[in-house]
PDB file of C-alpha atoms in Angstrom:
ATOM      1  CA  MET A   1       0.000   0.000   0.000  1.00  0.00           C
ATOM      2  CA  PRO A   2       1.288   3.468  -0.831  1.00  0.00           C
ATOM      3  CA  VAL A   3       1.410   5.151   2.559  1.00  0.00           C
ATOM      4  CA  THR A   4       2.789   8.505   3.633  1.00  0.00           C
ATOM      5  CA  ILE A   5       2.883   9.787   7.197  1.00  0.00           C
ATOM      6  CA  THR A   6       2.551  13.365   8.403  1.00  0.00           C
ATOM      7  CA  ARG A   7       3.381  14.673  11.843  1.00  0.00           C
ATOM      8  CA  GLY A   8       2.035  18.071  12.788  1.00  0.00           C
ATOM      9  CA  SER A   9       2.976  20.666  15.331  1.00  0.00           C
ATOM     10  CA  ASN A  10       0.519  22.353  17.714  1.00  0.00           C
ATOM     11  CA  ASN A  11      -2.539  23.540  15.804  1.00  0.00           C
ATOM     12  CA  ILE A  12      -4.557  26.640  16.622  1.00  0.00           C
ATOM     13  CA  GLY A  13      -7.664  27.958  14.925  1.00  0.00           C
ATOM     14  CA  PRO A  14     -11.308  27.032  14.483  1.00  0.00           C
ATOM     15  CA  TYR A  15     -12.954  24.131  16.310  1.00  0.00           C
ATOM     16  CA  GLN A  16     -10.076  23.567  18.707  1.00  0.00           C
ATOM     17  CA  TYR A  17     -10.975  21.719  21.882  1.00  0.00           C
ATOM     18  CA  PRO A  18     -11.910  24.478  24.366  1.00  0.00           C
ATOM     19  CA  GLU A  19      -9.664  23.171  27.143  1.00  0.00           C
ATOM     20  CA  LYS A  20      -6.497  23.496  25.033  1.00  0.00           C
ATOM     21  CA  ALA A  21      -4.213  26.362  26.042  1.00  0.00           C
ATOM     22  CA  VAL A  22      -5.064  28.929  23.354  1.00  0.00           C
ATOM     23  CA  PRO A  23      -8.893  28.786  23.484  1.00  0.00           C
ATOM     24  CA  LEU A  24      -8.776  28.457  27.282  1.00  0.00           C
ATOM     25  CA  PHE A  25      -6.546  31.520  27.600  1.00  0.00           C
ATOM     26  CA  VAL A  26      -8.788  33.519  25.263  1.00  0.00           C
ATOM     27  CA  THR A  27     -12.004  32.690  27.112  1.00  0.00           C
ATOM     28  CA  ASN A  28     -10.360  33.260  30.491  1.00  0.00           C
ATOM     29  CA  ALA A  29      -9.047  36.646  29.348  1.00  0.00           C
ATOM     30  CA  ILE A  30     -12.491  37.636  28.057  1.00  0.00           C
ATOM     31  CA  ASP A  31     -13.977  36.710  31.439  1.00  0.00           C
ATOM     32  CA  ASN A  32     -11.160  38.385  33.431  1.00  0.00           C
ATOM     33  CA  VAL A  33     -10.193  35.000  34.854  1.00  0.00           C
ATOM     34  CA  PRO A  34      -6.513  34.124  35.449  1.00  0.00           C
ATOM     35  CA  LEU A  35      -4.662  32.301  32.672  1.00  0.00           C
ATOM     36  CA  PRO A  36      -3.073  29.178  34.243  1.00  0.00           C
ATOM     37  CA  LEU A  37       0.463  29.021  32.826  1.00  0.00           C
ATOM     38  CA  TYR A  38       2.606  26.007  33.640  1.00  0.00           C
ATOM     39  CA  GLY A  39       5.907  26.726  35.385  1.00  0.00           C
ATOM     40  CA  ASP A  40       7.884  29.657  34.004  1.00  0.00           C
ATOM     41  CA  GLY A  41       6.017  29.587  30.668  1.00  0.00           C
ATOM     42  CA  ARG A  42       9.202  29.177  28.678  1.00  0.00           C
ATOM     43  CA  GLN A  43       8.130  25.904  27.088  1.00  0.00           C
ATOM     44  CA  GLN A  44       8.652  26.245  23.333  1.00  0.00           C
ATOM     45  CA  ARG A  45       5.949  25.252  20.857  1.00  0.00           C
ATOM     46  CA  ASP A  46       5.541  25.467  17.102  1.00  0.00           C
ATOM     47  CA  TYR A  47       2.011  26.872  16.802  1.00  0.00           C
ATOM     48  CA  GLN A  48       0.543  26.605  13.315  1.00  0.00           C
ATOM     49  CA  TYR A  49      -2.811  27.639  11.946  1.00  0.00           C
ATOM     50  CA  VAL A  50      -4.955  24.555  11.372  1.00  0.00           C
ATOM     51  CA  LEU A  51      -5.757  25.428   7.746  1.00  0.00           C
ATOM     52  CA  ASP A  52      -2.017  25.614   7.006  1.00  0.00           C
ATOM     53  CA  HIS A  53      -1.660  22.148   8.492  1.00  0.00           C
ATOM     54  CA  CYS A  54      -4.502  20.861   6.294  1.00  0.00           C
ATOM     55  CA  GLU A  55      -2.839  22.339   3.212  1.00  0.00           C
ATOM     56  CA  GLY A  56       0.424  20.652   4.215  1.00  0.00           C
ATOM     57  CA  ILE A  57      -1.309  17.281   4.482  1.00  0.00           C
ATOM     58  CA  ASP A  58      -2.937  17.866   1.099  1.00  0.00           C
ATOM     59  CA  MET A  59       0.463  18.669  -0.418  1.00  0.00           C
ATOM     60  CA  VAL A  60       1.875  15.407   0.959  1.00  0.00           C
ATOM     61  CA  VAL A  61      -1.080  13.467  -0.472  1.00  0.00           C
ATOM     62  CA  GLU A  62      -0.575  15.084  -3.888  1.00  0.00           C
ATOM     63  CA  LYS A  63       3.218  15.237  -4.131  1.00  0.00           C
ATOM     64  CA  GLY A  64       4.682  13.152  -1.317  1.00  0.00           C
ATOM     65  CA  THR A  65       6.690   9.990  -1.847  1.00  0.00           C
ATOM     66  CA  PRO A  66       5.058   6.790  -0.572  1.00  0.00           C
ATOM     67  CA  GLY A  67       6.854   5.425   2.458  1.00  0.00           C
ATOM     68  CA  GLU A  68       8.143   8.831   3.540  1.00  0.00           C
ATOM     69  CA  ILE A  69       7.364  10.825   6.677  1.00  0.00           C
ATOM     70  CA  TYR A  70       6.729  14.588   6.498  1.00  0.00           C
ATOM     71  CA  ASN A  71       6.681  17.017   9.414  1.00  0.00           C
ATOM     72  CA  VAL A  72       4.173  19.826   8.939  1.00  0.00           C
ATOM     73  CA  GLY A  73       4.613  22.949  11.033  1.00  0.00           C
ATOM     74  CA  SER A  74       5.407  26.623  10.881  1.00  0.00           C
ATOM     75  CA  GLY A  75       9.057  26.081  11.728  1.00  0.00           C
ATOM     76  CA  VAL A  76       8.812  28.994  14.184  1.00  0.00           C
ATOM     77  CA  GLU A  77       8.919  28.338  17.910  1.00  0.00           C
ATOM     78  CA  THR A  78       7.063  30.523  20.400  1.00  0.00           C
ATOM     79  CA  SER A  79       7.185  30.286  24.175  1.00  0.00           C
ATOM     80  CA  ASN A  80       3.952  29.734  26.045  1.00  0.00           C
ATOM     81  CA  ILE A  81       4.467  32.984  27.961  1.00  0.00           C
ATOM     82  CA  ASP A  82       4.803  34.897  24.661  1.00  0.00           C
ATOM     83  CA  MET A  83       1.641  33.201  23.393  1.00  0.00           C
ATOM     84  CA  ALA A  84      -0.207  34.258  26.563  1.00  0.00           C
ATOM     85  CA  HIS A  85       1.089  37.835  26.204  1.00  0.00           C
ATOM     86  CA  ALA A  86      -0.050  37.949  22.562  1.00  0.00           C
ATOM     87  CA  ILE A  87      -3.581  36.875  23.530  1.00  0.00           C
ATOM     88  CA  LEU A  88      -3.806  39.402  26.355  1.00  0.00           C
ATOM     89  CA  ASP A  89      -2.444  42.182  24.134  1.00  0.00           C
ATOM     90  CA  LEU A  90      -5.002  41.421  21.414  1.00  0.00           C
ATOM     91  CA  LEU A  91      -7.809  41.572  23.961  1.00  0.00           C
ATOM     92  CA  GLY A  92      -6.471  44.657  25.702  1.00  0.00           C
ATOM     93  CA  GLN A  93      -6.131  42.764  28.967  1.00  0.00           C
ATOM     94  CA  PRO A  94      -3.290  43.114  31.509  1.00  0.00           C
ATOM     95  CA  HIS A  95      -0.446  40.620  31.675  1.00  0.00           C
ATOM     96  CA  SER A  96      -1.205  40.373  35.391  1.00  0.00           C
ATOM     97  CA  LEU A  97      -3.969  37.893  34.466  1.00  0.00           C
ATOM     98  CA  ILE A  98      -1.215  35.292  33.939  1.00  0.00           C
ATOM     99  CA  GLN A  99      -1.121  32.964  36.932  1.00  0.00           C
ATOM    100  CA  PRO A 100       1.883  30.632  37.146  1.00  0.00           C
ATOM    101  CA  ILE A 101       0.875  27.159  38.292  1.00  0.00           C
ATOM    102  CA  THR A 102       2.948  24.122  39.173  1.00  0.00           C
ATOM    103  CA  ASP A 103       4.320  22.506  36.049  1.00  0.00           C
ATOM    104  CA  ARG A 104       3.147  19.019  35.148  1.00  0.00           C
ATOM    105  CA  PRO A 105       5.619  16.224  35.927  1.00  0.00           C
ATOM    106  CA  GLY A 106       7.476  15.315  32.743  1.00  0.00           C
ATOM    107  CA  HIS A 107       6.103  18.315  30.828  1.00  0.00           C
ATOM    108  CA  ASP A 108       8.103  18.673  27.626  1.00  0.00           C
ATOM    109  CA  ARG A 109      10.185  21.836  27.506  1.00  0.00           C
ATOM    110  CA  ARG A 110      10.220  21.991  23.716  1.00  0.00           C
ATOM    111  CA  TYR A 111       8.326  20.559  20.765  1.00  0.00           C
ATOM    112  CA  ALA A 112      10.145  21.131  17.501  1.00  0.00           C
ATOM    113  CA  LEU A 113       9.870  19.742  13.999  1.00  0.00           C
ATOM    114  CA  ASP A 114      12.220  19.864  11.051  1.00  0.00           C
ATOM    115  CA  THR A 115       9.816  20.920   8.292  1.00  0.00           C
ATOM    116  CA  SER A 116      12.376  21.060   5.490  1.00  0.00           C
ATOM    117  CA  LYS A 117      11.159  17.895   3.754  1.00  0.00           C
ATOM    118  CA  VAL A 118       7.545  19.097   3.298  1.00  0.00           C
ATOM    119  CA  ARG A 119       8.868  22.454   2.096  1.00  0.00           C
ATOM    120  CA  THR A 120      10.744  20.707  -0.735  1.00  0.00           C
ATOM    121  CA  LEU A 121       7.306  19.713  -2.057  1.00  0.00           C
ATOM    122  CA  GLY A 122       6.469  23.407  -2.438  1.00  0.00           C
ATOM    123  CA  TRP A 123       4.445  23.833   0.738  1.00  0.00           C
ATOM    124  CA  SER A 124       4.789  26.749   3.101  1.00  0.00           C
ATOM    125  CA  ASN A 125       2.493  28.020   5.792  1.00  0.00           C
ATOM    126  CA  ARG A 126       0.365  31.042   4.863  1.00  0.00           C
ATOM    127  CA  HIS A 127      -0.079  32.386   8.388  1.00  0.00           C
ATOM    128  CA  THR A 128       2.557  33.789  10.702  1.00  0.00           C
ATOM    129  CA  PHE A 129       2.168  33.123  14.408  1.00  0.00           C
ATOM    130  CA  ALA A 130       0.821  36.663  14.856  1.00  0.00           C
ATOM    131  CA  GLN A 131      -1.806  36.123  12.128  1.00  0.00           C
ATOM    132  CA  ALA A 132      -2.762  32.682  13.447  1.00  0.00           C
ATOM    133  CA  ILE A 133      -3.195  33.860  17.024  1.00  0.00           C
ATOM    134  CA  GLU A 134      -5.127  36.955  15.928  1.00  0.00           C
ATOM    135  CA  GLU A 135      -7.496  34.888  13.797  1.00  0.00           C
ATOM    136  CA  THR A 136      -7.958  32.374  16.615  1.00  0.00           C
ATOM    137  CA  VAL A 137      -8.732  35.113  19.162  1.00  0.00           C
ATOM    138  CA  ALA A 138     -11.220  36.672  16.727  1.00  0.00           C
ATOM    139  CA  LEU A 139     -12.912  33.292  16.192  1.00  0.00           C
ATOM    140  CA  VAL A 140     -13.306  32.719  19.920  1.00  0.00           C
ATOM    141  CA  CYS A 141     -14.670  36.270  20.350  1.00  0.00           C
ATOM    142  CA  ARG A 142     -17.235  35.651  17.591  1.00  0.00           C
ATOM    143  CA  GLN A 143     -18.220  32.298  19.068  1.00  0.00           C
ATOM    144  CA  ARG A 144     -18.727  33.862  22.495  1.00  0.00           C
ATOM    145  CA  MET A 145     -20.895  36.618  20.995  1.00  0.00           C
ATOM    146  CA  VAL A 146     -23.052  34.122  19.118  1.00  0.00           C
ATOM    147  CA  VAL A 147     -23.531  31.956  22.199  1.00  0.00           C
ATOM    148  CA  ALA A 148     -24.341  34.979  24.380  1.00  0.00           C
ATOM    149  CA  GLN A 149     -26.871  36.260  21.844  1.00  0.00           C
ATOM    150  CA  ALA A 150     -28.422  32.822  21.427  1.00  0.00           C
ATOM    151  CA  GLN A 151     -28.858  32.567  25.176  1.00  0.00           C
ATOM    152  CA  ASP A 152     -30.302  36.088  25.208  1.00  0.00           C
ATOM    153  CA  ARG A 153     -27.741  37.116  27.789  1.00  0.00           C
ATOM    154  CA  ARG A 154     -25.917  40.365  28.242  1.00  0.00           C
ATOM    155  CA  ILE A 155     -22.713  40.192  26.202  1.00  0.00           C
ATOM    156  CA  PRO A 156     -19.620  40.692  28.384  1.00  0.00           C
ATOM    157  CA  GLY A 157     -18.229  44.225  28.064  1.00  0.00           C
ATOM    158  CA  ILE A 158     -15.023  43.060  26.429  1.00  0.00           C
ATOM    159  CA  LEU A 159     -17.046  41.780  23.475  1.00  0.00           C
ATOM    160  CA  GLN A 160     -19.306  44.801  23.106  1.00  0.00           C
ATOM    161  CA  THR A 161     -16.720  46.953  21.354  1.00  0.00           C
ATOM    162  CA  PRO A 162     -14.206  45.823  18.745  1.00  0.00           C
ATOM    163  CA  ILE A 163     -11.688  48.246  20.266  1.00  0.00           C
ATOM    164  CA  ARG A 164     -11.100  45.771  23.107  1.00  0.00           C
ATOM    165  CA  CYS A 165      -9.916  43.287  20.510  1.00  0.00           C
ATOM    166  CA  ARG A 166      -7.896  46.025  18.784  1.00  0.00           C
ATOM    167  CA  GLU A 167      -7.818  45.356  15.043  1.00  0.00           C
ATOM    168  CA  ILE A 168      -9.608  42.034  15.430  1.00  0.00           C
ATOM    169  CA  ARG A 169     -12.974  42.117  13.686  1.00  0.00           C
ATOM    170  CA  VAL A 170     -15.557  40.453  15.873  1.00  0.00           C
TER     171      VAL A 170
END
């Protein structure tokens, strides 16, 4: 059987499980609830926008060599503390919402992928980290507004004006 394998880095974007770090941090920031950050927050992750990952998989299906393994990721590492700061900055919330918590035993300090092989197929990610996190924050803001309106509840103040999300269009 002609089989290719892809391995992806951390995905962010639409339909992410709400308890994952990025959507959890966004909803906590909207609600003025502390963002629980493991340890010193210097764990390194390669965050990629989920649609970029899908395009990478598609490229491997179309142009990959059977039997090969391709790593799909942005190739750019970001610390968890920088990710938390980016979310808070986009929402106009203070960095003081970050609450260090005890790190998990055995928590990996760094996830990294060599993405050079998939790039030789002609693939590259379309979104920078800044674009991916901004789009993800905007998606969560929109989802929260829709849910609040559907439940006929008062929309939290942070969602009432786009200025709180800076250039993010909610």
